Amino acid sequence: MARLAAASLVGTAIEFFDFFVYGTAAALVLGPLFFPTFSPVAGTLAAFGTFAIGFLSRPLGSIVFGHVGDRHGRRPVLFASLLLTGCATVAVGCVPTYESIGVAAPVLLLVLRFLQGLGLGGEWGGAVLLTAEHAPERRRGLWASFPQIGPAVGFLLANGVMLALTAGLSDADFRSWGWRVPFWAAGLLAAAGLALRSSLAETPQFEELAAEGRRAAAPLSEVVRGHWRLVLLTAGALAVGYAVFYTVSTWALAYGTERLGVSSTVMLTCVMAAVAIKGAATPFLAMLGDRYGRRTLCLAGCAASALWMFPMVALLHTARPLLMFLGFLGSLLAFITMFAVVAAYLPELYEPRVRCTGAAVGYNLAGVLGGALTPIVATAVSDGGSGPPWGVAAYLTVVALVSLGCFALLPETSPARAPVPEPERAPA
């Protein structure tokens, strides 16, 4: 289990490194380089628009790779998704700017971001099922949480490289070539991840399905017919997690540097410190999920998010590093209280024959609802005015309340908390 968990963690860390480095670049540099004819705010919105494309393609990736995972096994998904995302990320680092090739530059950026999202849409389902379907029942939350640590590691890697580059290079050099370095580094990371995953075994549950001839012939069709309500509820429930995380990790970077005049180095340091604590807390919260229930922690995380959004915005607007860090930390701890357990929760909600498709589609559809729109909406509602952007806080609070309602309609699945069915009555 330790080897499987490590391979899943490393793989998701690499995939999310690829995904996050684009978000950081969109907040710091892509607007002026690829949309120079726009105003500063419009350029940031356009850059976040290309950022959102990756979320829109993630559900499609979960459908494509979910079909592979339910028909041919969880293991092939891990290789194909990592390879696709790695190649697309390296290519982003090679795209000429608007000054060199004109409108073709943002078009290429959109295409490559779409491919990034396609690969990431498949990665989560494969990595989570690899650990969840191998894990012992009473420790499934703990072992399945390791892929959920991967996003924190990927974020720290991506932003650590960006932080080093912005601190060590002049602004001209960073805008000229420095921002491309993390994208090129993705190729080396992807090669290392593929080597690590080469010895992984298929999950016992899928091998049992294959041996008994019970694999789904058309997984997506079965999910749509038999689990559509569950997909919509899980997508709505998880939307707040994406909204909170990308508010902190993407929109806040742009708002702090452009509106508050805080240096990008200070903003990145504040966010990275909060993300590091969030990553370290993940397995401990997952163990609480094993003991007290997945749904219980999800409800607690949603409620905490709804209560913390206005304080977070107020702390951000102070432009004081320590206070901004505390605002970010409270938001991310509320977020991870939910997302530490969803890697076990979502697979348990779906039957094994359509689990790779159902769980991945619900998870990535939430990314469209919460992650794709949030930086755009937050940038739009925070434009103008000298006071704190209360519109951002109100938007996030509403999303949190909607997600709270969706979680309330979902059942508990943890073996420690789920109701035990009564034994069937013997026939007379």
Coordinates of C-alpha atoms in Angstrom, one line a residue:
M1 CA 0.0 0.0 0.0
A2 CA 2.9 2.4 0.7
R3 CA 4.3 1.9 -2.7
L4 CA 1.0 2.3 -4.4
A5 CA 0.2 5.4 -2.4
A6 CA 3.6 6.9 -3.2
A7 CA 3.1 6.2 -6.9
S8 CA -0.3 7.8 -6.9
L9 CA 0.9 10.8 -4.9
V10 CA 3.9 11.4 -7.3
G11 CA 1.7 11.1 -10.4
T12 CA -1.0 13.5 -9.2
A13 CA 1.7 15.9 -8.0
I14 CA 3.2 16.0 -11.5
E15 CA -0.1 16.4 -13.2
F16 CA -1.1 19.2 -10.9
F17 CA 2.3 20.8 -11.2
D18 CA 1.5 21.0 -14.9
F19 CA -2.0 22.4 -14.3
F20 CA -1.0 24.9 -11.5
V21 CA 2.0 26.4 -13.3
Y22 CA -0.4 27.5 -16.0
G23 CA -2.7 29.2 -13.4
T24 CA 0.2 31.0 -11.8
A25 CA 1.5 32.1 -15.2
A26 CA -2.0 33.3 -16.1
A27 CA -2.2 35.4 -12.9
L28 CA 1.3 36.9 -13.3
V29 CA 2.4 37.1 -17.0
L30 CA 0.2 35.6 -19.7
G31 CA -2.2 38.5 -20.0
P32 CA 0.4 41.1 -21.3
L33 CA 2.2 38.5 -23.4
F34 CA -0.7 36.9 -25.2
F35 CA -3.4 39.6 -25.0
P36 CA -1.4 42.9 -25.2
T37 CA -4.1 44.9 -26.9
F38 CA -6.5 44.5 -23.9
S39 CA -6.6 46.7 -20.8
P40 CA -4.9 45.2 -17.7
V41 CA -8.1 43.9 -16.3
A42 CA -9.4 42.6 -19.6
G43 CA -6.0 41.0 -20.3
T44 CA -6.2 39.2 -16.9
L45 CA -9.8 38.1 -17.7
A46 CA -8.6 36.7 -21.1
A47 CA -5.7 34.9 -19.5
F48 CA -8.1 33.4 -16.9
G49 CA -10.4 32.5 -19.8
T50 CA -7.7 30.3 -21.2
F51 CA -7.2 28.9 -17.7
A52 CA -10.9 28.0 -17.6
I53 CA -10.6 26.0 -20.8
G54 CA -8.6 23.4 -18.9
F55 CA -11.6 22.9 -16.5
L56 CA -14.1 22.6 -19.3
S57 CA -12.1 19.8 -20.9
R58 CA -11.6 17.9 -17.7
P59 CA -15.1 16.3 -17.7
L60 CA -14.5 15.2 -21.3
G61 CA -11.2 13.7 -20.2
S62 CA -13.0 11.9 -17.3
I63 CA -15.4 10.4 -19.9
V64 CA -12.7 9.3 -22.3
F65 CA -10.3 7.9 -19.6
G66 CA -13.2 6.7 -17.5
H67 CA -14.3 4.5 -20.3
V68 CA -10.7 3.1 -20.5
G69 CA -10.6 2.6 -16.8
D70 CA -13.9 0.8 -16.6
R71 CA -13.3 -1.3 -19.7
H72 CA -9.6 -2.0 -19.7
G73 CA -8.4 -1.3 -16.2
R74 CA -7.3 1.5 -13.9
R75 CA -3.6 1.1 -14.7
P76 CA -3.6 2.1 -18.4
V77 CA -5.3 5.4 -17.4
L78 CA -2.4 6.4 -15.3
F79 CA 0.1 6.2 -18.1
A80 CA -2.0 7.8 -20.9
S81 CA -3.2 10.7 -18.8
L82 CA 0.3 11.6 -17.5
L83 CA 1.8 11.4 -20.9
L84 CA -0.8 13.6 -22.5
T85 CA -0.6 16.3 -19.8
G86 CA 3.1 16.3 -19.7
C87 CA 3.5 16.8 -23.5
A88 CA 0.9 19.5 -23.6
T89 CA 2.6 21.4 -20.7
V90 CA 6.0 21.3 -22.4
A91 CA 4.4 22.6 -25.6
V92 CA 2.9 25.6 -23.7
G93 CA 6.4 26.6 -22.8
C94 CA 7.3 26.7 -26.5
V95 CA 4.4 28.8 -27.8
P96 CA 5.6 32.2 -29.3
T97 CA 3.9 35.3 -27.9
Y98 CA 1.4 37.6 -29.6
E99 CA 4.2 39.9 -30.6
S100 CA 5.8 37.1 -32.7
I101 CA 2.8 35.3 -34.4
G102 CA -0.2 37.4 -33.6
V103 CA -3.6 35.8 -32.9
A104 CA -2.2 32.3 -33.4
A105 CA -0.4 32.6 -30.1
P106 CA -3.6 32.7 -27.8
V107 CA -5.2 30.1 -30.1
L108 CA -2.4 27.7 -29.5
L109 CA -2.5 28.5 -25.8
L110 CA -6.2 27.5 -25.8
V111 CA -5.6 24.2 -27.6
L112 CA -2.8 23.2 -25.3
R113 CA -4.7 24.2 -22.2
F114 CA -7.6 22.1 -23.5
L115 CA -5.2 19.0 -23.8
Q116 CA -3.9 19.7 -20.3
G117 CA -7.4 19.5 -18.8
L118 CA -8.2 16.4 -20.9
G119 CA -5.2 14.5 -19.3
L120 CA -5.9 15.8 -15.8
G121 CA -9.6 14.7 -16.1
G122 CA -8.4 11.1 -16.5
E123 CA -5.6 11.2 -13.9
W124 CA -7.7 11.7 -10.8
G125 CA -10.0 8.7 -11.4
G126 CA -7.1 6.4 -12.2
A127 CA -4.9 7.5 -9.3
V128 CA -7.6 7.4 -6.7
L129 CA -9.1 4.1 -7.7
L130 CA -5.6 2.5 -7.7
T131 CA -5.3 3.2 -4.0
A132 CA -8.9 3.0 -2.9
E133 CA -9.5 -0.4 -4.5
H134 CA -6.3 -1.8 -3.0
A135 CA -6.8 -0.3 0.5
P136 CA -8.3 -2.2 3.5
E137 CA -11.9 -1.1 4.1
R138 CA -11.3 0.5 7.5
R139 CA -8.3 2.5 6.3
R140 CA -9.5 3.4 2.8
G141 CA -9.9 7.1 3.6
L142 CA -6.3 7.3 4.8
W143 CA -4.7 5.5 1.9
A144 CA -6.9 7.1 -0.7
S145 CA -6.0 10.6 0.7
F146 CA -2.4 10.3 -0.7
P147 CA -3.4 11.3 -4.2
Q148 CA -5.1 14.3 -2.6
I149 CA -1.8 15.4 -1.2
G150 CA -0.4 15.5 -4.8
P151 CA -2.2 18.8 -5.7
A152 CA -0.5 20.5 -2.7
V153 CA 2.9 19.1 -3.7
G154 CA 2.3 20.1 -7.3
F155 CA 1.3 23.6 -6.3
L156 CA 4.3 24.0 -4.1
L157 CA 6.6 22.8 -6.9
A158 CA 5.0 25.0 -9.5
N159 CA 5.0 28.1 -7.4
G160 CA 8.3 27.4 -5.8
V161 CA 9.9 27.5 -9.3
M162 CA 7.9 30.6 -10.2
L163 CA 9.0 32.3 -6.9
A164 CA 12.6 31.5 -7.5
L165 CA 12.4 32.8 -11.1
T166 CA 10.6 36.1 -10.1
A167 CA 13.1 36.6 -7.3
G168 CA 16.2 35.8 -9.3
L169 CA 15.4 37.3 -12.6
S170 CA 14.7 40.8 -13.7
D171 CA 11.1 41.6 -14.7
A172 CA 12.2 41.8 -18.4
D173 CA 14.0 38.4 -18.3
F174 CA 11.1 36.7 -16.5
R175 CA 8.6 38.0 -19.1
S176 CA 11.0 37.2 -22.0
W177 CA 11.9 33.5 -21.1
G178 CA 11.9 32.9 -17.4
W179 CA 8.1 32.0 -17.2
R180 CA 8.7 29.2 -19.7
V181 CA 11.2 27.2 -17.5
P182 CA 8.5 25.5 -15.3
F183 CA 6.7 24.3 -18.4
W184 CA 9.9 22.8 -19.9
A185 CA 10.6 21.1 -16.6
A186 CA 7.3 19.3 -16.8
G187 CA 8.8 17.0 -19.4
L188 CA 11.4 15.6 -17.0
L189 CA 8.8 15.2 -14.2
A190 CA 6.5 13.3 -16.5
A191 CA 9.3 10.9 -17.6
A192 CA 10.0 10.3 -13.9
G193 CA 6.4 9.6 -13.1
L194 CA 6.0 7.2 -16.0
A195 CA 9.0 5.2 -14.8
L196 CA 7.6 5.1 -11.3
R197 CA 4.2 3.8 -12.5
S198 CA 5.6 1.1 -14.8
S199 CA 5.6 -1.6 -12.1
L200 CA 2.1 -1.0 -10.6
A201 CA -0.4 -3.8 -10.5
E202 CA -4.1 -3.7 -11.6
T203 CA -6.6 -3.3 -8.8
P204 CA -8.2 -6.5 -7.4
Q205 CA -11.8 -5.2 -7.9
F206 CA -11.2 -4.6 -11.6
E207 CA -9.6 -8.0 -12.1
E208 CA -12.6 -9.6 -10.4
L209 CA -15.0 -7.7 -12.7
A210 CA -12.9 -8.8 -15.8
A211 CA -12.7 -12.4 -14.6
E212 CA -16.5 -12.6 -14.1
G213 CA -17.4 -10.8 -17.3
R214 CA -19.2 -8.0 -15.4
R215 CA -17.4 -5.0 -17.0
A216 CA -19.7 -2.3 -18.3
A217 CA -20.1 -2.3 -22.1
A218 CA -20.8 1.4 -22.2
P219 CA -19.9 3.0 -18.8
L220 CA -21.0 6.5 -19.6
S221 CA -24.4 5.3 -20.8
E222 CA -24.9 3.4 -17.6
V223 CA -23.8 6.4 -15.5
V224 CA -26.2 8.7 -17.3
R225 CA -29.1 6.2 -17.1
G226 CA -28.6 5.0 -13.5
H227 CA -26.5 7.5 -11.7
W228 CA -27.3 11.0 -13.2
R229 CA -28.7 12.3 -9.9
L230 CA -25.6 11.2 -8.0
V231 CA -23.3 12.8 -10.6
L232 CA -25.1 16.1 -10.3
L233 CA -25.1 16.0 -6.5
T234 CA -21.4 15.2 -6.3
A235 CA -20.6 17.9 -8.8
G236 CA -22.6 20.5 -6.8
A237 CA -21.2 19.3 -3.5
L238 CA -17.6 19.6 -4.6
A239 CA -17.9 22.9 -6.4
V240 CA -17.2 24.9 -3.3
G241 CA -13.8 23.2 -2.9
Y242 CA -12.7 24.2 -6.3
A243 CA -14.1 27.7 -5.9
V244 CA -12.2 28.3 -2.6
F245 CA -8.9 26.8 -3.7
Y246 CA -8.7 28.7 -7.0
T247 CA -9.8 31.9 -5.3
V248 CA -6.8 31.6 -3.0
S249 CA -4.3 30.1 -5.5
T250 CA -5.1 32.1 -8.6
W251 CA -7.4 35.1 -8.2
A252 CA -5.8 36.3 -5.0
L253 CA -2.4 36.4 -6.7
A254 CA -3.7 38.6 -9.4
Y255 CA -5.7 40.8 -7.0
G256 CA -2.8 41.2 -4.6
T257 CA -0.2 42.1 -7.2
E258 CA -2.4 44.3 -9.5
R259 CA -4.9 46.0 -7.1
L260 CA -3.0 46.0 -3.7
G261 CA 0.5 46.6 -5.0
V262 CA 1.9 43.6 -3.1
S263 CA 4.9 42.0 -4.8
S264 CA 4.4 38.7 -6.5
T265 CA 7.1 37.2 -4.2
V266 CA 5.2 38.1 -1.1
M267 CA 1.9 36.8 -2.5
L268 CA 3.3 33.5 -3.6
T269 CA 5.0 33.0 -0.3
C270 CA 1.8 33.6 1.7
V271 CA -0.2 31.2 -0.5
M272 CA 2.5 28.5 -0.6
A273 CA 2.8 28.5 3.2
A274 CA -0.9 28.0 3.5
V275 CA -0.9 25.2 0.9
A276 CA 2.0 23.4 2.7
I277 CA 0.0 23.3 5.9
K278 CA -3.0 22.2 4.0
G279 CA -1.1 19.3 2.4
A280 CA 0.4 18.2 5.7
A281 CA -3.1 18.1 7.3
T282 CA -4.6 15.9 4.6
P283 CA -3.9 12.4 5.9
F284 CA -4.9 13.4 9.5
L285 CA -8.3 14.7 8.3
A286 CA -8.7 11.5 6.2
M287 CA -8.2 9.4 9.3
L288 CA -11.0 11.4 11.0
G289 CA -13.1 10.6 8.0
D290 CA -12.4 6.9 8.6
R291 CA -13.5 7.2 12.2
Y292 CA -16.4 9.7 12.0
G293 CA -17.6 9.4 8.5
R294 CA -16.9 11.0 5.1
R295 CA -20.1 12.9 4.9
T296 CA -19.6 14.4 8.4
L297 CA -16.3 16.0 7.4
C298 CA -17.7 17.2 4.1
L299 CA -20.6 19.0 5.9
A300 CA -18.2 20.5 8.4
G301 CA -15.8 21.8 5.7
C302 CA -18.7 23.3 3.7
A303 CA -20.0 25.1 6.8
A304 CA -16.6 26.4 7.7
S305 CA -16.2 27.7 4.1
A306 CA -19.5 29.6 4.3
L307 CA -18.5 31.2 7.6
W308 CA -14.9 32.1 6.6
M309 CA -15.2 33.8 3.2
F310 CA -16.0 37.3 4.5
P311 CA -13.1 37.2 7.0
M312 CA -10.8 35.9 4.3
V313 CA -11.5 38.8 2.0
A314 CA -11.1 41.3 4.8
L315 CA -7.7 39.8 5.7
L316 CA -6.6 39.8 2.1
H317 CA -7.5 43.5 1.7
T318 CA -5.2 44.5 4.5
A319 CA -2.2 43.6 2.2
R320 CA -0.3 42.6 5.4
P321 CA 1.6 39.3 4.7
L322 CA 0.7 37.6 8.1
L323 CA -3.0 38.5 7.9
M324 CA -3.2 37.4 4.3
F325 CA -1.6 34.1 5.2
L326 CA -4.1 33.6 8.0
G327 CA -7.0 34.3 5.6
F328 CA -5.6 31.8 3.1
L329 CA -4.9 29.2 5.7
G330 CA -8.4 29.3 7.1
S331 CA -9.9 28.9 3.6
L332 CA -7.7 26.0 2.7
L333 CA -8.2 24.1 5.9
A334 CA -12.0 24.3 5.3
F335 CA -11.4 23.1 1.8
I336 CA -9.2 20.1 2.7
T337 CA -11.6 19.1 5.4
M338 CA -13.8 18.1 2.5
F339 CA -11.3 17.0 -0.1
A340 CA -9.2 14.8 2.2
V341 CA -12.1 12.3 2.3
V342 CA -13.6 12.6 -1.2
A343 CA -11.0 10.2 -2.7
A344 CA -12.6 7.5 -0.6
Y345 CA -16.1 8.9 -0.6
L346 CA -16.7 9.2 -4.3
P347 CA -15.6 5.7 -5.3
E348 CA -17.8 4.3 -2.5
L349 CA -20.8 6.1 -3.9
Y350 CA -20.5 4.3 -7.3
E351 CA -20.7 0.6 -8.1
P352 CA -17.3 -0.9 -9.3
R353 CA -18.4 -1.5 -12.9
V354 CA -18.9 2.3 -13.6
R355 CA -16.8 3.7 -10.8
C356 CA -14.0 5.1 -12.8
T357 CA -16.4 7.0 -15.1
G358 CA -18.9 8.1 -12.5
A359 CA -16.5 9.3 -9.8
A360 CA -14.3 11.1 -12.3
V361 CA -17.1 12.8 -14.1
G362 CA -18.7 14.1 -10.8
Y363 CA -15.3 15.3 -9.5
N364 CA -14.3 17.1 -12.7
L365 CA -17.7 18.5 -13.4
A366 CA -17.4 20.2 -10.1
G367 CA -14.2 21.8 -11.5
V368 CA -16.2 23.4 -14.2
L369 CA -18.8 24.8 -11.7
G370 CA -16.3 25.9 -9.1
G371 CA -12.9 26.2 -10.6
A372 CA -13.3 27.4 -14.1
L373 CA -15.7 30.3 -13.4
T374 CA -14.4 31.5 -10.0
P375 CA -11.3 33.5 -11.1
I376 CA -13.3 35.1 -13.9
V377 CA -16.3 36.0 -11.7
A378 CA -14.0 37.1 -8.8
T379 CA -12.0 39.4 -11.2
A380 CA -15.2 40.9 -12.6
V381 CA -16.9 41.6 -9.3
S382 CA -13.8 43.0 -7.7
D383 CA -13.1 45.5 -10.5
G384 CA -13.5 49.1 -9.3
G385 CA -13.9 50.5 -5.8
S386 CA -11.3 51.0 -3.1
G387 CA -12.8 48.9 -0.4
P388 CA -12.6 45.1 0.1
P389 CA -14.1 43.0 -2.7
W390 CA -17.2 41.9 -0.7
G391 CA -18.8 40.6 -3.9
V392 CA -16.2 37.9 -4.0
A393 CA -17.0 36.8 -0.5
A394 CA -20.7 36.8 -1.2
Y395 CA -20.2 34.7 -4.3
L396 CA -18.1 32.1 -2.5
T397 CA -20.6 32.0 0.5
V398 CA -23.5 31.3 -1.9
V399 CA -21.4 28.5 -3.6
A400 CA -20.6 27.0 -0.1
L401 CA -24.3 27.0 0.9
V402 CA -25.3 25.3 -2.4
S403 CA -22.6 22.6 -1.8
L404 CA -23.7 22.2 1.8
G405 CA -27.2 21.3 0.5
C406 CA -25.9 18.8 -2.0
F407 CA -23.8 17.0 0.7
A408 CA -26.8 16.9 2.9
L409 CA -28.6 14.9 0.2
L410 CA -25.8 12.3 -0.2
P411 CA -25.6 9.2 2.0
E412 CA -22.8 8.2 4.4
T413 CA -20.5 5.5 3.0
S414 CA -17.8 5.0 5.7
P415 CA -17.9 1.5 7.2
A416 CA -17.6 3.1 10.7
R417 CA -20.7 5.2 10.2
A418 CA -22.9 3.8 7.4
P419 CA -26.0 2.0 8.6
V420 CA -25.7 -1.8 8.8
P421 CA -28.4 -3.5 6.7
E422 CA -30.7 -5.9 8.5
P423 CA -30.3 -9.6 7.6
E424 CA -32.8 -10.8 5.1
R425 CA -35.7 -12.8 6.5
A426 CA -35.6 -16.5 5.6
P427 CA -38.4 -17.7 3.3
A428 CA -41.3 -19.4 5.1

